Short mmCIF file of N, CA and C in Angstrom, two decimals:
data_model
loop_
_atom_site.label_atom_id
_atom_site.label_comp_id
_atom_site.label_asym_id
_atom_site.label_seq_id
_atom_site.Cartn_x
_atom_site.Cartn_y
_atom_site.Cartn_z
N UNK A 8 -7.88 -22.05 21.62
CA UNK A 8 -8.00 -22.75 22.94
C UNK A 8 -9.01 -21.97 23.53
N UNK A 9 -8.77 -20.59 23.63
CA UNK A 9 -9.43 -19.79 24.45
C UNK A 9 -11.20 -20.47 24.01
N UNK A 10 -11.58 -20.51 22.89
CA UNK A 10 -12.85 -20.73 22.24
C UNK A 10 -13.15 -21.85 22.98
N UNK A 11 -12.28 -22.99 23.38
CA UNK A 11 -12.93 -24.36 24.28
C UNK A 11 -13.01 -24.08 25.42
N UNK A 12 -13.06 -23.01 26.08
CA UNK A 12 -13.60 -22.76 27.20
C UNK A 12 -14.67 -22.49 27.67
N UNK A 13 -15.32 -21.69 26.51
CA UNK A 13 -16.65 -21.31 26.63
C UNK A 13 -17.41 -22.18 26.06
N UNK A 14 -16.98 -23.38 25.36
CA UNK A 14 -18.16 -24.68 25.28
C UNK A 14 -18.78 -24.97 26.56
N UNK A 15 -20.23 -25.36 25.83
CA UNK A 15 -21.14 -25.60 27.26
C UNK A 15 -20.70 -26.81 27.25
N UNK A 16 -20.92 -27.27 29.04
CA UNK A 16 -20.66 -28.64 29.37
C UNK A 16 -21.78 -29.36 28.69
N UNK A 17 -21.71 -30.93 28.57
CA UNK A 17 -22.84 -32.05 28.17
C UNK A 17 -24.17 -31.63 28.58
N UNK A 18 -24.65 -31.83 27.85
CA UNK A 18 -26.04 -31.62 28.18
C UNK A 18 -26.69 -32.20 29.18
N UNK A 19 -27.75 -31.79 30.36
CA UNK A 19 -27.86 -32.58 31.77
C UNK A 19 -27.29 -32.39 32.61
N UNK A 20 -25.91 -31.74 32.49
CA UNK A 20 -24.93 -32.30 33.62
C UNK A 20 -25.04 -30.95 34.40
N UNK A 21 -25.41 -29.91 34.39
CA UNK A 21 -26.42 -28.77 35.13
C UNK A 21 -27.47 -29.43 36.07
N UNK A 22 -28.22 -29.73 35.55
CA UNK A 22 -29.45 -30.35 35.61
C UNK A 22 -29.02 -31.72 37.03
N UNK A 23 -27.79 -32.10 36.48
CA UNK A 23 -27.52 -33.45 37.00
C UNK A 23 -27.12 -32.80 38.77
N UNK A 24 -26.20 -31.80 38.71
CA UNK A 24 -25.53 -31.42 39.44
C UNK A 24 -26.66 -30.42 40.19
N UNK A 25 -27.86 -29.96 40.16
CA UNK A 25 -28.97 -29.10 40.53
C UNK A 25 -29.57 -30.35 41.47
N UNK A 26 -29.72 -31.50 40.78
CA UNK A 26 -30.35 -32.54 41.67
C UNK A 26 -29.57 -33.09 42.75
N UNK A 27 -28.39 -33.35 42.52
CA UNK A 27 -27.45 -33.58 43.61
C UNK A 27 -27.16 -33.16 44.72
N UNK A 28 -27.38 -31.42 44.42
CA UNK A 28 -27.66 -29.99 45.50
C UNK A 28 -28.76 -30.00 46.21
N UNK A 29 -29.89 -30.35 45.36
CA UNK A 29 -31.23 -30.76 46.46
C UNK A 29 -31.44 -31.45 47.32
N UNK A 30 -30.54 -32.90 46.76
CA UNK A 30 -30.72 -34.14 47.24
C UNK A 30 -30.19 -33.95 48.79
N UNK A 31 -28.57 -33.19 48.47
CA UNK A 31 -27.65 -32.86 49.72
C UNK A 31 -28.41 -32.10 50.71
N UNK A 32 -29.04 -30.67 50.32
CA UNK A 32 -29.56 -30.11 51.18
C UNK A 32 -31.40 -30.49 51.73
N UNK A 33 -31.50 -31.13 50.92
CA UNK A 33 -32.77 -32.10 51.71
C UNK A 33 -32.20 -32.95 52.59
N UNK A 34 -30.93 -33.66 52.38
CA UNK A 34 -30.82 -34.46 53.65
C UNK A 34 -30.08 -33.89 54.74
N UNK A 35 -29.06 -32.56 54.85
CA UNK A 35 -28.88 -31.71 55.63
C UNK A 35 -29.93 -31.18 56.36
N UNK A 36 -31.40 -30.94 55.68
CA UNK A 36 -32.39 -30.46 56.13
C UNK A 36 -33.16 -31.19 57.18
N UNK A 37 -33.15 -32.69 56.84
CA UNK A 37 -33.95 -33.69 57.81
C UNK A 37 -32.91 -33.60 58.71
N UNK A 38 -31.43 -33.73 58.59
CA UNK A 38 -30.52 -33.84 59.80
C UNK A 38 -30.78 -32.72 60.76
N UNK A 39 -31.09 -31.42 60.78
CA UNK A 39 -31.00 -30.36 61.19
C UNK A 39 -32.30 -30.67 62.02
N UNK A 40 -33.53 -30.82 61.17
CA UNK A 40 -34.82 -30.79 61.73
C UNK A 40 -34.72 -32.06 63.03
N UNK A 41 -33.86 -33.12 62.70
CA UNK A 41 -33.86 -34.42 63.41
C UNK A 41 -33.39 -33.97 65.00
N UNK A 42 -32.05 -33.12 64.80
CA UNK A 42 -31.47 -32.84 65.68
C UNK A 42 -32.14 -31.49 66.58
N UNK A 43 -32.66 -31.02 66.22
CA UNK A 43 -33.09 -29.93 66.83
C UNK A 43 -34.49 -30.17 67.78
N UNK A 44 -35.33 -31.19 67.01
CA UNK A 44 -36.13 -31.98 67.55
C UNK A 44 -35.84 -32.70 68.53
N UNK A 45 -34.67 -33.44 68.71
CA UNK A 45 -34.13 -34.23 69.56
C UNK A 45 -33.68 -33.34 70.73
N UNK A 46 -33.31 -32.39 70.61
CA UNK A 46 -32.63 -31.10 71.37
C UNK A 46 -33.69 -30.59 72.44
N UNK A 47 -34.78 -30.72 71.49
CA UNK A 47 -36.13 -29.66 72.32
C UNK A 47 -36.17 -30.56 73.46
N UNK A 48 -35.97 -32.04 73.07
CA UNK A 48 -36.60 -33.06 74.28
C UNK A 48 -35.77 -33.17 75.73
N UNK A 49 -34.28 -32.46 75.26
CA UNK A 49 -33.67 -32.52 76.98
C UNK A 49 -34.22 -31.61 77.80
N UNK A 50 -33.93 -32.15 78.84
CA UNK A 50 -34.24 -31.97 80.17
C UNK A 50 -33.74 -30.60 80.77
N UNK A 51 -33.81 -29.69 81.53
CA UNK A 51 -33.09 -28.74 82.49
C UNK A 51 -32.20 -29.45 83.18
N UNK A 52 -30.96 -28.48 82.77
CA UNK A 52 -29.67 -29.28 83.68
C UNK A 52 -29.65 -29.03 85.06
N UNK A 53 -30.33 -27.83 85.35
CA UNK A 53 -30.84 -27.88 86.86
C UNK A 53 -31.40 -29.12 87.37
N UNK A 54 -32.45 -29.28 86.53
CA UNK A 54 -33.21 -30.31 87.11
C UNK A 54 -32.29 -31.92 87.22
N UNK A 55 -31.44 -31.90 86.30
CA UNK A 55 -30.71 -33.12 85.98
C UNK A 55 -29.72 -33.52 87.51
N UNK A 56 -29.26 -32.17 87.71
CA UNK A 56 -27.94 -31.61 88.91
C UNK A 56 -28.50 -31.86 90.10
N UNK A 57 -30.10 -31.88 90.77
CA UNK A 57 -30.41 -30.93 91.77
C UNK A 57 -29.92 -31.76 92.78
N UNK A 58 -29.34 -30.95 93.60
CA UNK A 58 -28.41 -32.10 95.27
C UNK A 58 -29.45 -32.56 96.13
N UNK A 59 -30.85 -32.27 95.95
CA UNK A 59 -31.86 -32.51 96.71
C UNK A 59 -32.61 -33.97 96.69
N UNK A 60 -32.22 -34.27 95.01
CA UNK A 60 -32.90 -35.39 94.20
C UNK A 60 -31.32 -36.50 94.37
N UNK A 61 -31.12 -36.80 95.43
CA UNK A 61 -29.90 -37.75 95.18
C UNK A 61 -30.11 -38.48 96.84
N UNK A 62 -29.98 -39.66 96.53
CA UNK A 62 -29.97 -40.43 97.79
C UNK A 62 -29.59 -41.89 97.45
N UNK A 63 -28.85 -42.51 98.46
CA UNK A 63 -28.25 -44.04 98.05
C UNK A 63 -29.88 -44.84 98.04
N UNK A 64 -29.68 -45.91 97.12
CA UNK A 64 -31.11 -47.08 96.63
C UNK A 64 -31.01 -47.69 98.13
N UNK A 65 -32.26 -48.72 98.61
CA UNK A 65 -32.47 -49.15 99.57
C UNK A 65 -31.88 -50.71 98.96
N UNK A 66 -32.04 -51.09 97.87
CA UNK A 66 -31.76 -52.46 97.18
C UNK A 66 -31.28 -52.13 95.86
N UNK A 67 -30.76 -53.47 95.26
CA UNK A 67 -30.36 -53.35 94.10
C UNK A 67 -31.77 -53.09 93.16
N UNK A 68 -32.45 -53.95 93.95
CA UNK A 68 -33.92 -53.63 92.95
C UNK A 68 -34.30 -52.08 92.75
N UNK A 69 -34.21 -51.51 93.82
CA UNK A 69 -34.81 -49.87 93.46
C UNK A 69 -33.40 -49.21 92.65
N UNK A 70 -32.31 -49.65 92.83
CA UNK A 70 -31.30 -49.19 92.15
C UNK A 70 -31.64 -49.18 90.28
N UNK A 71 -31.90 -50.27 90.10
CA UNK A 71 -32.30 -50.41 88.73
C UNK A 71 -33.55 -50.09 88.23
N UNK A 72 -34.48 -49.98 88.96
CA UNK A 72 -35.80 -49.60 88.94
C UNK A 72 -35.71 -47.77 88.60
N UNK A 73 -34.78 -47.31 89.59
CA UNK A 73 -34.43 -45.63 89.15
C UNK A 73 -33.82 -45.79 88.34
N UNK A 74 -32.75 -46.43 87.78
CA UNK A 74 -31.86 -46.45 86.50
C UNK A 74 -32.87 -46.25 84.93
N UNK A 75 -33.74 -47.07 85.16
CA UNK A 75 -34.87 -47.10 83.96
C UNK A 75 -35.62 -46.04 84.10
N UNK A 76 -36.02 -45.85 85.26
CA UNK A 76 -36.93 -43.97 85.02
C UNK A 76 -36.27 -43.07 84.74
N UNK A 77 -34.89 -43.18 85.11
CA UNK A 77 -34.11 -41.65 84.80
C UNK A 77 -33.80 -41.79 83.35
N UNK A 78 -33.21 -43.03 83.34
CA UNK A 78 -33.04 -43.09 81.73
C UNK A 78 -34.09 -42.70 80.71
N UNK A 79 -35.01 -43.46 80.94
CA UNK A 79 -36.31 -42.57 80.08
C UNK A 79 -36.70 -40.94 80.05
N UNK A 80 -36.28 -40.75 81.64
CA UNK A 80 -36.63 -39.41 81.49
C UNK A 80 -35.63 -38.38 80.91
N UNK A 81 -34.41 -38.59 81.29
CA UNK A 81 -32.99 -37.99 80.92
C UNK A 81 -32.36 -38.32 79.73
N UNK A 82 -32.55 -39.17 78.96
CA UNK A 82 -31.96 -39.68 77.77
C UNK A 82 -31.30 -39.09 76.82
N UNK A 83 -31.68 -37.98 76.33
CA UNK A 83 -30.95 -36.75 75.77
C UNK A 83 -30.01 -35.79 76.54
N UNK A 84 -30.29 -36.02 77.69
CA UNK A 84 -29.37 -35.20 78.64
C UNK A 84 -28.10 -35.99 78.70
N UNK A 85 -28.23 -37.74 78.91
CA UNK A 85 -27.71 -38.76 79.11
C UNK A 85 -26.52 -38.76 77.98
N UNK A 86 -27.15 -38.68 76.69
CA UNK A 86 -26.54 -38.90 75.41
C UNK A 86 -25.78 -37.76 75.11
N UNK A 87 -25.84 -36.26 75.20
CA UNK A 87 -25.23 -35.25 75.34
C UNK A 87 -23.79 -35.65 76.27
N UNK A 88 -24.22 -35.81 77.58
CA UNK A 88 -23.10 -36.15 78.14
C UNK A 88 -21.96 -37.24 78.06
N UNK A 89 -22.63 -38.54 77.67
CA UNK A 89 -21.73 -39.30 76.68
C UNK A 89 -20.85 -38.82 75.56
N UNK A 90 -21.51 -38.27 74.70
CA UNK A 90 -20.82 -37.86 73.91
C UNK A 90 -19.68 -36.68 74.33
N UNK A 91 -19.99 -35.91 75.23
CA UNK A 91 -19.22 -34.77 75.67
C UNK A 91 -18.04 -35.87 76.38
N UNK A 92 -18.33 -36.52 76.90
CA UNK A 92 -17.02 -37.47 77.30
C UNK A 92 -16.07 -37.81 76.36
N UNK A 93 -16.79 -38.29 75.29
CA UNK A 93 -16.28 -38.90 73.97
C UNK A 93 -15.42 -37.73 73.28
N UNK A 94 -15.83 -36.76 73.10
CA UNK A 94 -14.77 -35.61 72.83
C UNK A 94 -13.96 -35.38 73.48
N UNK A 95 -14.26 -35.29 74.76
CA UNK A 95 -13.29 -35.12 75.81
C UNK A 95 -12.06 -35.87 76.01
N UNK A 96 -12.12 -37.38 75.76
CA UNK A 96 -11.04 -38.18 75.56
C UNK A 96 -10.38 -38.18 74.33
N UNK A 97 -11.31 -37.72 73.25
CA UNK A 97 -10.27 -37.55 72.05
C UNK A 97 -10.00 -36.18 71.56
N UNK A 98 -10.22 -35.23 72.62
CA UNK A 98 -9.55 -33.83 72.18
C UNK A 98 -7.98 -33.90 73.11
N UNK A 99 -8.06 -34.91 73.65
CA UNK A 99 -6.82 -34.86 75.05
C UNK A 99 -5.94 -36.15 74.49
N UNK A 100 -6.04 -36.48 73.16
CA UNK A 100 -5.34 -37.59 72.53
C UNK A 100 -5.20 -36.95 71.26
N UNK A 101 -4.14 -36.34 70.76
CA UNK A 101 -4.19 -35.53 69.41
C UNK A 101 -4.04 -36.52 68.57
N UNK A 102 -2.93 -37.75 68.63
CA UNK A 102 -3.05 -38.90 67.80
C UNK A 102 -4.41 -39.56 67.09
N UNK A 103 -4.98 -39.72 68.07
CA UNK A 103 -6.33 -39.96 68.03
C UNK A 103 -7.51 -39.09 67.23
N UNK A 104 -7.16 -38.07 67.71
CA UNK A 104 -7.82 -36.78 67.47
C UNK A 104 -7.64 -37.01 65.52
N UNK A 105 -6.21 -36.83 65.58
CA UNK A 105 -6.19 -36.91 64.01
C UNK A 105 -6.35 -38.01 63.25
N UNK A 106 -6.19 -38.95 63.88
CA UNK A 106 -6.53 -40.38 62.97
C UNK A 106 -8.44 -39.99 62.80
N UNK A 107 -9.43 -40.04 63.90
CA UNK A 107 -10.51 -39.64 63.75
C UNK A 107 -10.84 -38.68 62.33
N UNK A 108 -10.29 -37.67 62.53
CA UNK A 108 -10.39 -36.37 61.30
C UNK A 108 -10.14 -37.00 59.96
N UNK A 109 -8.77 -37.73 59.62
CA UNK A 109 -8.61 -38.18 58.44
C UNK A 109 -9.49 -39.09 57.88
N UNK A 110 -9.85 -39.96 58.74
CA UNK A 110 -11.34 -41.25 58.53
C UNK A 110 -12.30 -40.05 58.22
N UNK A 111 -12.54 -39.43 58.81
CA UNK A 111 -14.18 -38.37 58.79
C UNK A 111 -13.54 -37.68 57.08
N UNK A 112 -12.51 -37.16 56.80
CA UNK A 112 -12.42 -36.68 55.34
C UNK A 112 -12.09 -37.50 54.47
N UNK A 113 -11.93 -39.26 54.66
CA UNK A 113 -12.14 -40.09 53.71
C UNK A 113 -13.42 -40.43 53.32
N UNK A 114 -14.35 -40.75 54.68
CA UNK A 114 -15.50 -40.66 54.28
C UNK A 114 -16.40 -39.32 53.60
N UNK A 115 -15.94 -38.38 54.43
CA UNK A 115 -16.39 -37.13 53.54
C UNK A 115 -16.30 -36.66 51.95
N UNK A 116 -15.09 -37.13 51.43
CA UNK A 116 -14.50 -37.07 50.09
C UNK A 116 -15.50 -38.62 49.59
N UNK A 117 -15.36 -39.15 49.90
CA UNK A 117 -16.22 -40.76 49.40
C UNK A 117 -17.60 -40.19 48.82
N UNK A 118 -18.03 -39.83 49.83
CA UNK A 118 -19.76 -39.80 50.15
C UNK A 118 -20.46 -38.38 49.67
N UNK A 119 -19.52 -37.65 49.89
CA UNK A 119 -20.17 -36.16 50.19
C UNK A 119 -19.49 -35.56 48.63
N UNK A 120 -18.03 -35.32 48.97
CA UNK A 120 -17.66 -34.43 47.89
C UNK A 120 -17.51 -35.22 46.15
N UNK A 121 -17.18 -36.47 46.41
CA UNK A 121 -17.39 -37.25 44.83
C UNK A 121 -18.45 -38.36 44.80
N UNK A 122 -19.66 -37.49 45.45
CA UNK A 122 -20.82 -38.82 45.63
C UNK A 122 -21.40 -39.22 44.36
N UNK A 123 -21.45 -38.69 43.10
CA UNK A 123 -21.83 -38.57 41.77
C UNK A 123 -20.80 -39.40 40.88
N UNK A 124 -19.34 -39.06 41.44
CA UNK A 124 -18.15 -39.99 40.24
C UNK A 124 -18.08 -41.35 40.87
N UNK A 125 -17.58 -41.63 39.69
CA UNK A 125 -17.14 -43.07 39.95
C UNK A 125 -15.85 -43.46 40.85
N UNK A 126 -15.68 -44.25 41.50
CA UNK A 126 -14.01 -44.67 42.17
C UNK A 126 -13.31 -45.59 41.28
N UNK A 127 -12.37 -45.39 40.65
CA UNK A 127 -11.85 -46.43 39.92
C UNK A 127 -10.78 -47.10 40.68
N UNK A 128 -10.50 -48.50 41.17
CA UNK A 128 -9.40 -48.90 41.64
C UNK A 128 -8.74 -50.14 40.49
N UNK A 129 -7.76 -50.10 40.52
CA UNK A 129 -7.07 -50.96 39.71
C UNK A 129 -8.03 -51.38 38.63
N UNK A 130 -8.31 -50.32 37.60
CA UNK A 130 -8.88 -50.43 36.53
C UNK A 130 -10.37 -50.94 36.42
N UNK A 131 -10.99 -51.10 37.85
CA UNK A 131 -12.39 -51.65 38.15
C UNK A 131 -13.09 -50.16 38.79
N UNK A 132 -14.37 -49.85 38.09
CA UNK A 132 -15.38 -48.91 38.78
C UNK A 132 -15.90 -49.56 39.80
N UNK A 133 -16.02 -48.89 40.88
CA UNK A 133 -16.47 -49.66 41.98
C UNK A 133 -17.85 -48.89 42.26
N UNK A 134 -18.85 -50.02 43.02
CA UNK A 134 -20.09 -49.47 42.81
C UNK A 134 -20.11 -48.69 44.35
N UNK A 135 -21.60 -48.08 44.73
CA UNK A 135 -21.64 -47.58 46.15
C UNK A 135 -21.70 -48.32 47.22
N UNK A 136 -21.96 -49.49 46.81
CA UNK A 136 -21.94 -50.74 47.66
C UNK A 136 -20.38 -50.95 48.27
N UNK A 137 -19.52 -51.35 46.93
CA UNK A 137 -18.60 -51.48 47.17
C UNK A 137 -17.32 -50.80 48.12
N UNK A 138 -17.86 -48.98 47.44
CA UNK A 138 -17.19 -47.96 48.25
C UNK A 138 -17.48 -48.09 49.94
N UNK A 139 -18.76 -48.48 49.93
CA UNK A 139 -19.05 -48.35 51.64
C UNK A 139 -18.66 -49.51 52.55
N UNK A 140 -18.52 -50.82 51.82
CA UNK A 140 -18.04 -52.15 52.30
C UNK A 140 -16.45 -51.46 52.56
N UNK A 141 -16.06 -51.21 51.67
CA UNK A 141 -14.37 -50.56 51.50
C UNK A 141 -13.66 -50.02 52.73
N UNK A 142 -14.75 -48.66 52.70
CA UNK A 142 -14.50 -47.69 53.57
C UNK A 142 -14.65 -48.26 54.83
N UNK A 143 -15.75 -48.78 55.17
CA UNK A 143 -15.95 -49.38 56.66
C UNK A 143 -14.94 -50.41 56.87
N UNK A 144 -14.53 -51.26 55.89
CA UNK A 144 -13.43 -52.28 56.11
C UNK A 144 -11.91 -51.28 56.75
N UNK A 145 -11.84 -50.52 56.06
CA UNK A 145 -10.42 -49.14 56.05
C UNK A 145 -10.99 -48.90 57.44
N UNK A 146 -12.07 -48.26 57.70
CA UNK A 146 -12.28 -47.43 58.96
C UNK A 146 -11.92 -48.83 60.42
N UNK A 147 -12.63 -49.95 60.38
CA UNK A 147 -12.63 -51.14 61.42
C UNK A 147 -10.78 -51.03 61.66
N UNK A 148 -10.36 -51.36 60.55
CA UNK A 148 -8.97 -51.89 60.64
C UNK A 148 -7.96 -50.53 61.20
N UNK A 149 -8.35 -49.41 60.70
CA UNK A 149 -7.54 -48.44 61.13
C UNK A 149 -7.87 -47.95 63.09
N UNK A 150 -9.22 -48.01 63.45
CA UNK A 150 -9.45 -47.48 64.46
C UNK A 150 -9.20 -49.14 65.94
N UNK A 151 -9.29 -50.15 65.23
CA UNK A 151 -9.21 -51.30 66.10
C UNK A 151 -8.04 -51.63 66.01
N UNK A 152 -7.17 -51.86 64.78
CA UNK A 152 -6.13 -53.05 64.85
C UNK A 152 -4.63 -51.59 64.46
N UNK A 153 -5.12 -50.78 63.75
CA UNK A 153 -3.53 -49.87 63.64
C UNK A 153 -3.21 -48.70 64.59
N UNK A 154 -4.26 -48.45 65.16
CA UNK A 154 -4.06 -47.15 65.82
C UNK A 154 -4.82 -47.40 67.26
N UNK A 155 -4.79 -46.20 68.49
CA UNK A 155 -5.28 -46.80 69.92
C UNK A 155 -6.64 -46.07 69.71
N UNK A 156 -7.19 -45.77 68.69
CA UNK A 156 -8.54 -44.97 68.79
C UNK A 156 -9.46 -46.02 69.09
N UNK A 157 -9.60 -47.04 68.97
CA UNK A 157 -10.55 -48.18 69.56
C UNK A 157 -10.59 -48.29 71.09
N UNK A 158 -9.50 -48.19 71.23
CA UNK A 158 -9.28 -48.38 73.00
C UNK A 158 -9.84 -47.60 73.64
N UNK A 159 -9.29 -46.02 73.08
CA UNK A 159 -9.71 -44.80 73.50
C UNK A 159 -11.57 -44.48 73.51
N UNK A 160 -12.25 -45.09 72.64
CA UNK A 160 -13.59 -45.06 72.43
C UNK A 160 -14.06 -45.83 73.36
N UNK A 161 -13.66 -47.16 73.37
CA UNK A 161 -14.46 -47.95 74.17
C UNK A 161 -14.26 -47.73 75.28
N UNK A 162 -12.81 -47.24 76.19
CA UNK A 162 -12.96 -46.59 77.44
C UNK A 162 -13.75 -45.30 77.53
N UNK A 163 -14.07 -44.46 76.98
CA UNK A 163 -14.77 -43.13 76.88
C UNK A 163 -16.04 -43.73 76.99
N UNK A 164 -16.44 -44.53 76.03
CA UNK A 164 -17.86 -45.14 76.27
C UNK A 164 -17.96 -46.10 77.36
N UNK A 165 -17.40 -46.45 77.69
CA UNK A 165 -17.28 -47.37 79.28
C UNK A 165 -17.64 -46.37 80.40
N UNK A 166 -16.67 -45.52 80.65
CA UNK A 166 -16.78 -44.10 81.28
C UNK A 166 -18.18 -43.71 81.64
N UNK A 167 -18.64 -43.01 80.27
CA UNK A 167 -20.07 -42.83 80.04
C UNK A 167 -20.87 -43.51 80.43
N UNK A 168 -20.62 -44.65 80.26
CA UNK A 168 -22.20 -45.71 80.39
C UNK A 168 -21.58 -45.61 81.81
N UNK A 169 -20.99 -45.75 83.01
CA UNK A 169 -20.77 -45.86 84.69
C UNK A 169 -21.20 -44.53 85.04
N UNK A 170 -20.77 -43.48 84.36
CA UNK A 170 -21.41 -42.11 85.08
C UNK A 170 -23.03 -41.97 84.98
N UNK A 171 -23.45 -42.61 83.66
CA UNK A 171 -25.02 -42.50 83.73
C UNK A 171 -25.86 -43.54 84.71
N UNK A 172 -24.91 -44.71 84.95
CA UNK A 172 -25.39 -45.76 85.70
C UNK A 172 -25.73 -45.28 87.21
N UNK A 173 -24.34 -44.34 87.45
CA UNK A 173 -24.35 -43.99 88.92
C UNK A 173 -25.42 -43.03 89.05
N UNK A 174 -25.60 -41.98 88.31
CA UNK A 174 -26.64 -40.71 88.45
C UNK A 174 -27.82 -41.47 88.54
N UNK A 175 -28.00 -42.49 87.41
CA UNK A 175 -29.03 -43.12 87.36
C UNK A 175 -29.76 -43.66 88.84
N UNK A 176 -28.84 -44.48 89.52
CA UNK A 176 -29.12 -45.17 90.47
C UNK A 176 -29.46 -44.50 91.66
N UNK A 177 -28.64 -43.23 91.64
CA UNK A 177 -28.54 -42.42 92.70
C UNK A 177 -29.57 -41.12 93.10
N UNK A 178 -30.25 -40.80 91.71
CA UNK A 178 -30.97 -39.95 91.58
C UNK A 178 -32.41 -40.19 91.71
N UNK A 179 -33.10 -39.83 92.74
CA UNK A 179 -34.48 -40.29 92.98
C UNK A 179 -35.49 -39.64 92.17
N UNK A 180 -36.57 -40.62 91.14
CA UNK A 180 -36.65 -40.30 90.12
C UNK A 180 -38.37 -39.77 90.45
N UNK A 181 -38.78 -39.87 91.97
CA UNK A 181 -40.11 -39.23 92.24
C UNK A 181 -40.79 -38.28 91.65
N UNK A 182 -40.04 -37.71 91.63
CA UNK A 182 -40.40 -35.84 91.12
C UNK A 182 -40.13 -35.66 89.81
N UNK A 183 -39.76 -36.58 89.02
CA UNK A 183 -40.06 -36.37 87.50
C UNK A 183 -41.60 -36.82 87.05
N UNK A 184 -41.41 -35.74 86.12
CA UNK A 184 -42.93 -35.90 85.31
C UNK A 184 -42.75 -36.39 84.08
N UNK A 185 -43.14 -37.62 83.69
CA UNK A 185 -43.11 -38.66 82.55
C UNK A 185 -44.33 -38.20 81.76
N UNK A 186 -45.27 -37.57 81.50
CA UNK A 186 -46.33 -37.24 80.60
C UNK A 186 -46.08 -37.31 79.59
N UNK A 187 -44.66 -36.71 79.04
CA UNK A 187 -44.04 -36.97 77.40
C UNK A 187 -43.80 -38.45 77.56
N UNK A 188 -43.70 -39.12 78.17
CA UNK A 188 -43.44 -40.54 77.96
C UNK A 188 -44.07 -41.12 76.82
N UNK A 189 -43.41 -42.08 75.96
CA UNK A 189 -44.25 -42.57 75.18
C UNK A 189 -45.29 -43.88 75.61
N UNK A 190 -46.18 -43.88 75.32
CA UNK A 190 -47.55 -45.17 75.57
C UNK A 190 -48.55 -44.48 76.79
N UNK A 191 -48.06 -43.10 77.35
CA UNK A 191 -48.98 -42.46 78.28
C UNK A 191 -49.97 -41.75 77.59
N UNK A 192 -51.28 -41.87 77.82
CA UNK A 192 -52.39 -41.06 77.26
C UNK A 192 -52.90 -40.65 78.76
N UNK A 193 -53.90 -39.23 78.37
CA UNK A 193 -54.53 -38.57 79.17
C UNK A 193 -55.94 -38.93 79.34
#
């Protein structure tokens, strides 16, 4: 029996595993590069919260114009703020947090840990597309019908949208430098 443990695995198994590791490493590298590039676009928080730049808009047209300009300029900061609000709401609800962690564990197992392994349900091997559809279905069912996570997420996203809208409407965008905005050339 001890000699069986020394037997090499199937030919090409090591190469397949190293290709998977390379693909995951490249995927992780792309995500890291994209997120650092995105974070480099954020504006200073002192500029976002400068108390001298706030005033009541004269009209609804001016308010909507301010929201558009501020949204274009502070989009990354607003995104960070909304994600922070969603995170805070999830952390204050332990049951919802546990549900989100369980769903995250399911997705991680299916598409990261057991990525190259077939999933057999009822004697039938499922394709990657079927795994994706099944995991999506389970997620929608759990989030919106079997737990309060869906209502919590909608509440948090709504709160974030109201915060962004209020800030965008009240902040005067006259002093913003939008040279780095797309479509503007020197």
